[in-house]
Amino acid sequence: MNRLAEKMTVIGAWVCGLALLGAVAVLLGYLVMKGAGSLDSALLFGDVRPADALLLRRQVFDGIFPAVAGTLVLVLISVSLAVPAGIAAGIYLAEYCPARTRRIFGHFYDILAATPSIVIGFFGFSVTIFLHRTLAPRLYPCLMVSALSLAFLVLPYLIRTTQMALEGIPAGLRRTAPALGATRWQNVSRVLLPRALTGIVSGTILAIGRCAEDTAVIMLTGVVASAGLPRSLWAGYEALPFYIYTVSSQYADARELANGYGAAIIVLILCTVLFSLSFLIRSRLARRAAGRALP
Amino acid sequence: MNRTPPQTERPKITVEHLSFFYGGFRVLDDISTSFGEHRITAIVGPSGKGKSTLLTVFNRLWEDIPGVRMSGRVRIRFGDRWEDIYAPSCDLPALRRRVGMVFQTPNPLPMSIAKNVAFPLRLAGRRKPGEIARRVENALRAAFLWEEVKDRLDADATQLSGGQQQRLCIARALVLEPEVLLLDEPTSSLDTAAAGVIENLLIHLKRRCTILMVSHYLDQVHRVADRITELADGRLVERAA
Amino acid sequence: MRAEWIIESLLRAAALASASVSVLIFAFMAYLGYPLVEKGQLGNLFTRPWLPDQGLYGIYPMIVGTLWIASLALLFGFPLSLGYAALIQLTTDRKNAFSRFLRKVAEIMTGIPTVVYGFVGIFLLVPFIRRWLGGGSGMCILSAALLLAVVISPTMILFFTDSFARVPREHLRAVDALGGRPAQKLLYVVLPRSLRGIGCGLVLAFGRAMGDTLIALMVAGNAVAVPGSVSDSARTLTAHIALVTAADFDSLEFRTLFACGLVLYFMTTLTVTTVGVLGRRGEARRP
């Protein structure tokens, strides 16, 4: 055996692994170094007293409070649009549909999952413009359009996690209720879904993370640089990732740039926490499934 | 000791020209027979040759398995009416409520003891708490489990011992008062003592229902069964009970 | 039974509606982009430069820019990711904690928003590249590709480690029993048996690299000229869509965006189908 090739492999692996770790550490370290100082209540509310801002007594102009609120509302709407549809489709795929149909549907979901988010955003944008021209002259890109487009973006994740969580249930548990006279839906709703719940929750958390971080979809479908707090489903709104993007290209002063760093740290923490949580739940589930598989 | 002369028995289930295919493999080959009411029929034979499959023919549980095909006619007499259980008019959940099944490994659902036994009643749409409590108690008594669990009905069912879990599953199958009970190697995951309790229980249950059971253990089969039939090469061959 | 039927219909409707979204996206863009074909612009579209003053709306520069950036990102990202995944594999035996740490970091990396990478890239990487190249804005193909390599690597790493993990344990134990070192296990058993998985991960990562908007938009400079070298500024198809200013269905400029969308959609479908075919064949071969 070639001793040199083995040595090179080991060295190469260490170099590559440490280089990538280093790159990520530098990127995040730089962000924290530059932005940690701006993490205070002024970052959120600017010169306005927090209580006044939260009670909507005064508008916040130089803090990121409107963007935080916008992201929260956006995530809430799009996830509540996508979750019921995604879970329903996942149940259909895992429990009702014949194998052939499952493959065909699965292919469409995979395509949707891989479609660049800017394409989905552009789809939302052009449909809105199209409707504006033809049926609904008062419709413009707005919070609702963004939420719907984001729902399309996360739909395949929800479907797939639901499907996989259901299909991972052992055959023994799966046929318990039917043997006792359960109809298919009784089996799904009373036995299988409760069992698959953790998996579905992990998919939902992932969807929340995706909605919170996505910039490409919303930048075409209604997010604006300064709209204040979200007021209506049919109006523009602010969002954290878009705020970061605008600051990076057109910051007016050092204060705004510092706010950009602060906002980036907040989004970073939010998303990494959500993603790790989702991974943690999934690895727990996998370990539980593996434990069961042993005799 | 439990033998009854075969000529006096009244058929409960009849099977005509039953064939069963798993992929391209013929598991059951043109079987025609009948099973007597209030009898324990044991199906023996080498493992992996379709004994469990034969059981699921009577509650149509095999239909969820992909790549499986069946031909032939299976009828069960409920009261005085013979029903073709594969007729399009047959109500599947209703069939499975009248033909109970207990599996090789106990499969209590992740809920309390009482809820496990009450589960089939809830599936069937029974809601009166008094009626449910009464029937749960009856079923647990019938499964020889009542005395052991009556003080902890709200405890998690998965905490019970293996033998208790299996009797819980039998109670759960009995709560709907099924006329036929299918048992797929009900004692193979239990120790001898626990298995003995269940054998005893089965002999008692004969009065309530018709029992078809699959088992490896010939001595057990000889203790319990009225009729022993061996499944070999897709055919049933009668053996002395 | 009627309730059962209603529920099944509802579930089927949800599945159908979800599946139809991807068809709908394609159909809508094809419908709105079709006039380009009618006007005989199709050839110009894919071969000509983007010169609105002269009435030329070719997306050739964007296609070139996309391919440059995505390929370079893969060129940087692939060895890094494969090495990282190999390191996870190499350290599983003895330094299990380190191996788990590496995997955890890769998982966390998938959660880092692209806009955050872009933001740091502008203020850290771009000035660095500018100094290194000794001029220009620093917003160029090289910056975008380097950053994008980091963005797409966790996808590849997790895909690679998953396909490493699918190598049967008996094979690994056989090498252990023969006194094989971890590096030998990796080189002679794990890697050869994971080639298909590595291929799938590569295709998937290329799809992700082409589909990414923010990195190119923020650090590649967005020039519409055909790039000549890696130090040139370039615009990707995704960034071109993101920079949409017109919303006039009658203008050629707006119509070409649908062509960009369709190209991206087509590439996506191609990668998904490739991965699907590769993956399925891999499964079929496994007994």
mmCIF file of N, CA and C in Angstrom, chain B residues 144-197:
data_model
loop_
_atom_site.group_PDB
_atom_site.id
_atom_site.type_symbol
_atom_site.label_atom_id
_atom_site.label_comp_id
_atom_site.label_asym_id
_atom_site.label_seq_id
_atom_site.Cartn_x
_atom_site.Cartn_y
_atom_site.Cartn_z
ATOM 1 N N PHE B 144 -57.202 -11.699 32.541
ATOM 2 C CA PHE B 144 -56.498 -12.036 33.778
ATOM 3 C C PHE B 144 -55.526 -10.936 34.205
ATOM 4 N N LEU B 145 -55.860 -9.692 33.951
ATOM 5 C CA LEU B 145 -54.915 -8.616 34.256
ATOM 6 C C LEU B 145 -55.472 -7.661 35.304
ATOM 7 N N TRP B 146 -56.791 -7.724 35.538
ATOM 8 C CA TRP B 146 -57.450 -6.721 36.372
ATOM 9 C C TRP B 146 -56.817 -6.607 37.743
ATOM 10 N N GLU B 147 -56.615 -7.748 38.408
ATOM 11 C CA GLU B 147 -56.109 -7.694 39.777
ATOM 12 C C GLU B 147 -54.735 -7.025 39.829
ATOM 13 N N GLU B 148 -53.958 -7.206 38.791
ATOM 14 C CA GLU B 148 -52.594 -6.661 38.821
ATOM 15 C C GLU B 148 -52.539 -5.164 38.536
ATOM 16 N N VAL B 149 -53.523 -4.639 37.828
ATOM 17 C CA VAL B 149 -53.406 -3.234 37.401
ATOM 18 C C VAL B 149 -54.518 -2.332 37.906
ATOM 19 N N LYS B 150 -55.486 -2.896 38.685
ATOM 20 C CA LYS B 150 -56.673 -2.089 39.001
ATOM 21 C C LYS B 150 -56.334 -0.823 39.783
ATOM 22 N N ASP B 151 -55.188 -0.834 40.498
ATOM 23 C CA ASP B 151 -54.836 0.354 41.289
ATOM 24 C C ASP B 151 -53.985 1.351 40.501
ATOM 25 N N ARG B 152 -53.619 1.000 39.324
ATOM 26 C CA ARG B 152 -52.750 1.928 38.570
ATOM 27 C C ARG B 152 -53.178 1.998 37.110
ATOM 28 N N LEU B 153 -54.468 2.178 36.918
ATOM 29 C CA LEU B 153 -54.995 2.214 35.547
ATOM 30 C C LEU B 153 -54.453 3.398 34.751
ATOM 31 N N ASP B 154 -54.032 4.454 35.486
ATOM 32 C CA ASP B 154 -53.537 5.633 34.770
ATOM 33 C C ASP B 154 -52.031 5.598 34.552
ATOM 34 N N ALA B 155 -51.379 4.485 34.953
ATOM 35 C CA ALA B 155 -49.938 4.388 34.738
ATOM 36 C C ALA B 155 -49.651 4.116 33.255
ATOM 37 N N ASP B 156 -48.448 4.468 32.859
ATOM 38 C CA ASP B 156 -48.049 4.276 31.472
ATOM 39 C C ASP B 156 -47.971 2.777 31.159
ATOM 40 N N ALA B 157 -48.624 2.377 30.061
ATOM 41 C CA ALA B 157 -48.709 0.952 29.738
ATOM 42 C C ALA B 157 -47.352 0.355 29.400
ATOM 43 N N THR B 158 -46.436 1.190 28.923
ATOM 44 C CA THR B 158 -45.142 0.633 28.522
ATOM 45 C C THR B 158 -44.284 0.260 29.726
ATOM 46 N N GLN B 159 -44.744 0.627 30.958
ATOM 47 C CA GLN B 159 -43.995 0.267 32.153
ATOM 48 C C GLN B 159 -44.287 -1.160 32.610
ATOM 49 N N LEU B 160 -45.332 -1.777 32.073
ATOM 50 C CA LEU B 160 -45.702 -3.134 32.489
ATOM 51 C C LEU B 160 -44.655 -4.139 32.028
ATOM 52 N N SER B 161 -44.650 -5.316 32.678
ATOM 53 C CA SER B 161 -43.729 -6.366 32.240
ATOM 54 C C SER B 161 -44.201 -6.920 30.899
ATOM 55 N N GLY B 162 -43.330 -7.698 30.249
ATOM 56 C CA GLY B 162 -43.665 -8.222 28.925
ATOM 57 C C GLY B 162 -44.945 -9.035 28.921
ATOM 58 N N GLY B 163 -45.084 -9.936 29.914
ATOM 59 C CA GLY B 163 -46.278 -10.763 29.978
ATOM 60 C C GLY B 163 -47.522 -9.937 30.227
ATOM 61 N N GLN B 164 -47.380 -8.926 31.114
ATOM 62 C CA GLN B 164 -48.526 -8.045 31.387
ATOM 63 C C GLN B 164 -48.901 -7.245 30.147
ATOM 64 N N GLN B 165 -47.874 -6.776 29.432
ATOM 65 C CA GLN B 165 -48.148 -6.018 28.209
ATOM 66 C C GLN B 165 -48.926 -6.870 27.218
ATOM 67 N N GLN B 166 -48.525 -8.139 27.093
ATOM 68 C CA GLN B 166 -49.208 -8.982 26.129
ATOM 69 C C GLN B 166 -50.653 -9.226 26.564
ATOM 70 N N ARG B 167 -50.867 -9.407 27.881
ATOM 71 C CA ARG B 167 -52.248 -9.585 28.334
ATOM 72 C C ARG B 167 -53.043 -8.298 28.157
ATOM 73 N N LEU B 168 -52.335 -7.151 28.293
ATOM 74 C CA LEU B 168 -53.006 -5.876 28.029
ATOM 75 C C LEU B 168 -53.467 -5.821 26.572
ATOM 76 N N CYS B 169 -52.603 -6.295 25.691
ATOM 77 C CA CYS B 169 -52.957 -6.269 24.268
ATOM 78 C C CYS B 169 -54.128 -7.217 23.992
ATOM 79 N N ILE B 170 -54.159 -8.346 24.719
ATOM 80 C CA ILE B 170 -55.292 -9.260 24.557
ATOM 81 C C ILE B 170 -56.564 -8.582 25.079
ATOM 82 N N ALA B 171 -56.452 -7.907 26.234
ATOM 83 C CA ALA B 171 -57.608 -7.184 26.776
ATOM 84 C C ALA B 171 -58.089 -6.138 25.783
ATOM 85 N N ARG B 172 -57.148 -5.470 25.153
ATOM 86 C CA ARG B 172 -57.499 -4.426 24.190
ATOM 87 C C ARG B 172 -58.231 -5.025 22.994
ATOM 88 N N ALA B 173 -57.787 -6.242 22.586
ATOM 89 C CA ALA B 173 -58.470 -6.898 21.481
ATOM 90 C C ALA B 173 -59.849 -7.394 21.923
ATOM 91 N N LEU B 174 -59.992 -7.745 23.226
ATOM 92 C CA LEU B 174 -61.253 -8.320 23.707
ATOM 93 C C LEU B 174 -62.317 -7.273 23.988
ATOM 94 N N VAL B 175 -61.906 -6.033 24.178
ATOM 95 C CA VAL B 175 -62.839 -5.023 24.677
ATOM 96 C C VAL B 175 -63.991 -4.803 23.697
ATOM 97 N N LEU B 176 -63.768 -5.084 22.434
ATOM 98 C CA LEU B 176 -64.842 -4.926 21.450
ATOM 99 C C LEU B 176 -65.665 -6.204 21.302
ATOM 100 N N GLU B 177 -65.390 -7.187 22.152
ATOM 101 C CA GLU B 177 -66.060 -8.468 22.106
ATOM 102 C C GLU B 177 -66.032 -9.070 20.712
ATOM 103 N N PRO B 178 -64.832 -9.312 20.208
ATOM 104 C CA PRO B 178 -64.704 -9.855 18.857
ATOM 105 C C PRO B 178 -65.176 -11.310 18.846
ATOM 106 N N GLU B 179 -65.611 -11.764 17.674
ATOM 107 C CA GLU B 179 -66.062 -13.148 17.578
ATOM 108 C C GLU B 179 -64.919 -14.062 17.174
ATOM 109 N N VAL B 180 -63.902 -13.465 16.561
ATOM 110 C CA VAL B 180 -62.728 -14.237 16.164
ATOM 111 C C VAL B 180 -61.504 -13.541 16.745
ATOM 112 N N LEU B 181 -60.561 -14.328 17.257
ATOM 113 C CA LEU B 181 -59.338 -13.737 17.780
ATOM 114 C C LEU B 181 -58.144 -14.377 17.071
ATOM 115 N N LEU B 182 -57.310 -13.550 16.482
ATOM 116 C CA LEU B 182 -56.124 -14.039 15.769
ATOM 117 C C LEU B 182 -54.911 -13.780 16.655
ATOM 118 N N LEU B 183 -54.106 -14.807 16.876
ATOM 119 C CA LEU B 183 -52.935 -14.632 17.743
ATOM 120 C C LEU B 183 -51.692 -15.060 16.974
ATOM 121 N N ASP B 184 -50.759 -14.121 16.818
ATOM 122 C CA ASP B 184 -49.549 -14.404 16.045
ATOM 123 C C ASP B 184 -48.403 -14.664 17.024
ATOM 124 N N GLU B 185 -48.109 -15.914 17.309
ATOM 125 C CA GLU B 185 -47.069 -16.301 18.264
ATOM 126 C C GLU B 185 -47.129 -15.453 19.523
ATOM 127 N N PRO B 186 -48.239 -15.537 20.248
ATOM 128 C CA PRO B 186 -48.468 -14.572 21.338
ATOM 129 C C PRO B 186 -47.520 -14.734 22.512
ATOM 130 N N THR B 187 -46.813 -15.857 22.615
ATOM 131 C CA THR B 187 -45.954 -16.033 23.796
ATOM 132 C C THR B 187 -44.477 -16.079 23.455
ATOM 133 N N SER B 188 -44.127 -15.876 22.185
ATOM 134 C CA SER B 188 -42.735 -16.120 21.811
ATOM 135 C C SER B 188 -41.781 -15.088 22.387
ATOM 136 N N SER B 189 -42.299 -13.913 22.808
ATOM 137 C CA SER B 189 -41.382 -12.932 23.391
ATOM 138 C C SER B 189 -41.417 -12.981 24.919
ATOM 139 N N LEU B 190 -42.067 -14.024 25.494
ATOM 140 C CA LEU B 190 -42.251 -14.059 26.954
ATOM 141 C C LEU B 190 -41.499 -15.228 27.576
ATOM 142 N N ASP B 191 -41.282 -15.139 28.900
ATOM 143 C CA ASP B 191 -40.661 -16.265 29.590
ATOM 144 C C ASP B 191 -41.713 -17.338 29.869
ATOM 145 N N THR B 192 -41.279 -18.487 30.357
ATOM 146 C CA THR B 192 -42.172 -19.635 30.497
ATOM 147 C C THR B 192 -43.353 -19.338 31.416
ATOM 148 N N ALA B 193 -43.082 -18.673 32.539
ATOM 149 C CA ALA B 193 -44.153 -18.410 33.490
ATOM 150 C C ALA B 193 -45.236 -17.541 32.856
ATOM 151 N N ALA B 194 -44.786 -16.450 32.214
ATOM 152 C CA ALA B 194 -45.743 -15.541 31.595
ATOM 153 C C ALA B 194 -46.496 -16.245 30.474
ATOM 154 N N ALA B 195 -45.794 -17.113 29.751
ATOM 155 C CA ALA B 195 -46.430 -17.844 28.665
ATOM 156 C C ALA B 195 -47.502 -18.777 29.215
ATOM 157 N N GLY B 196 -47.209 -19.388 30.383
ATOM 158 C CA GLY B 196 -48.174 -20.297 30.994
ATOM 159 C C GLY B 196 -49.482 -19.587 31.319
ATOM 160 N N VAL B 197 -49.377 -18.356 31.849
ATOM 161 C CA VAL B 197 -50.576 -17.584 32.183
ATOM 162 C C VAL B 197 -51.411 -17.361 30.927
#
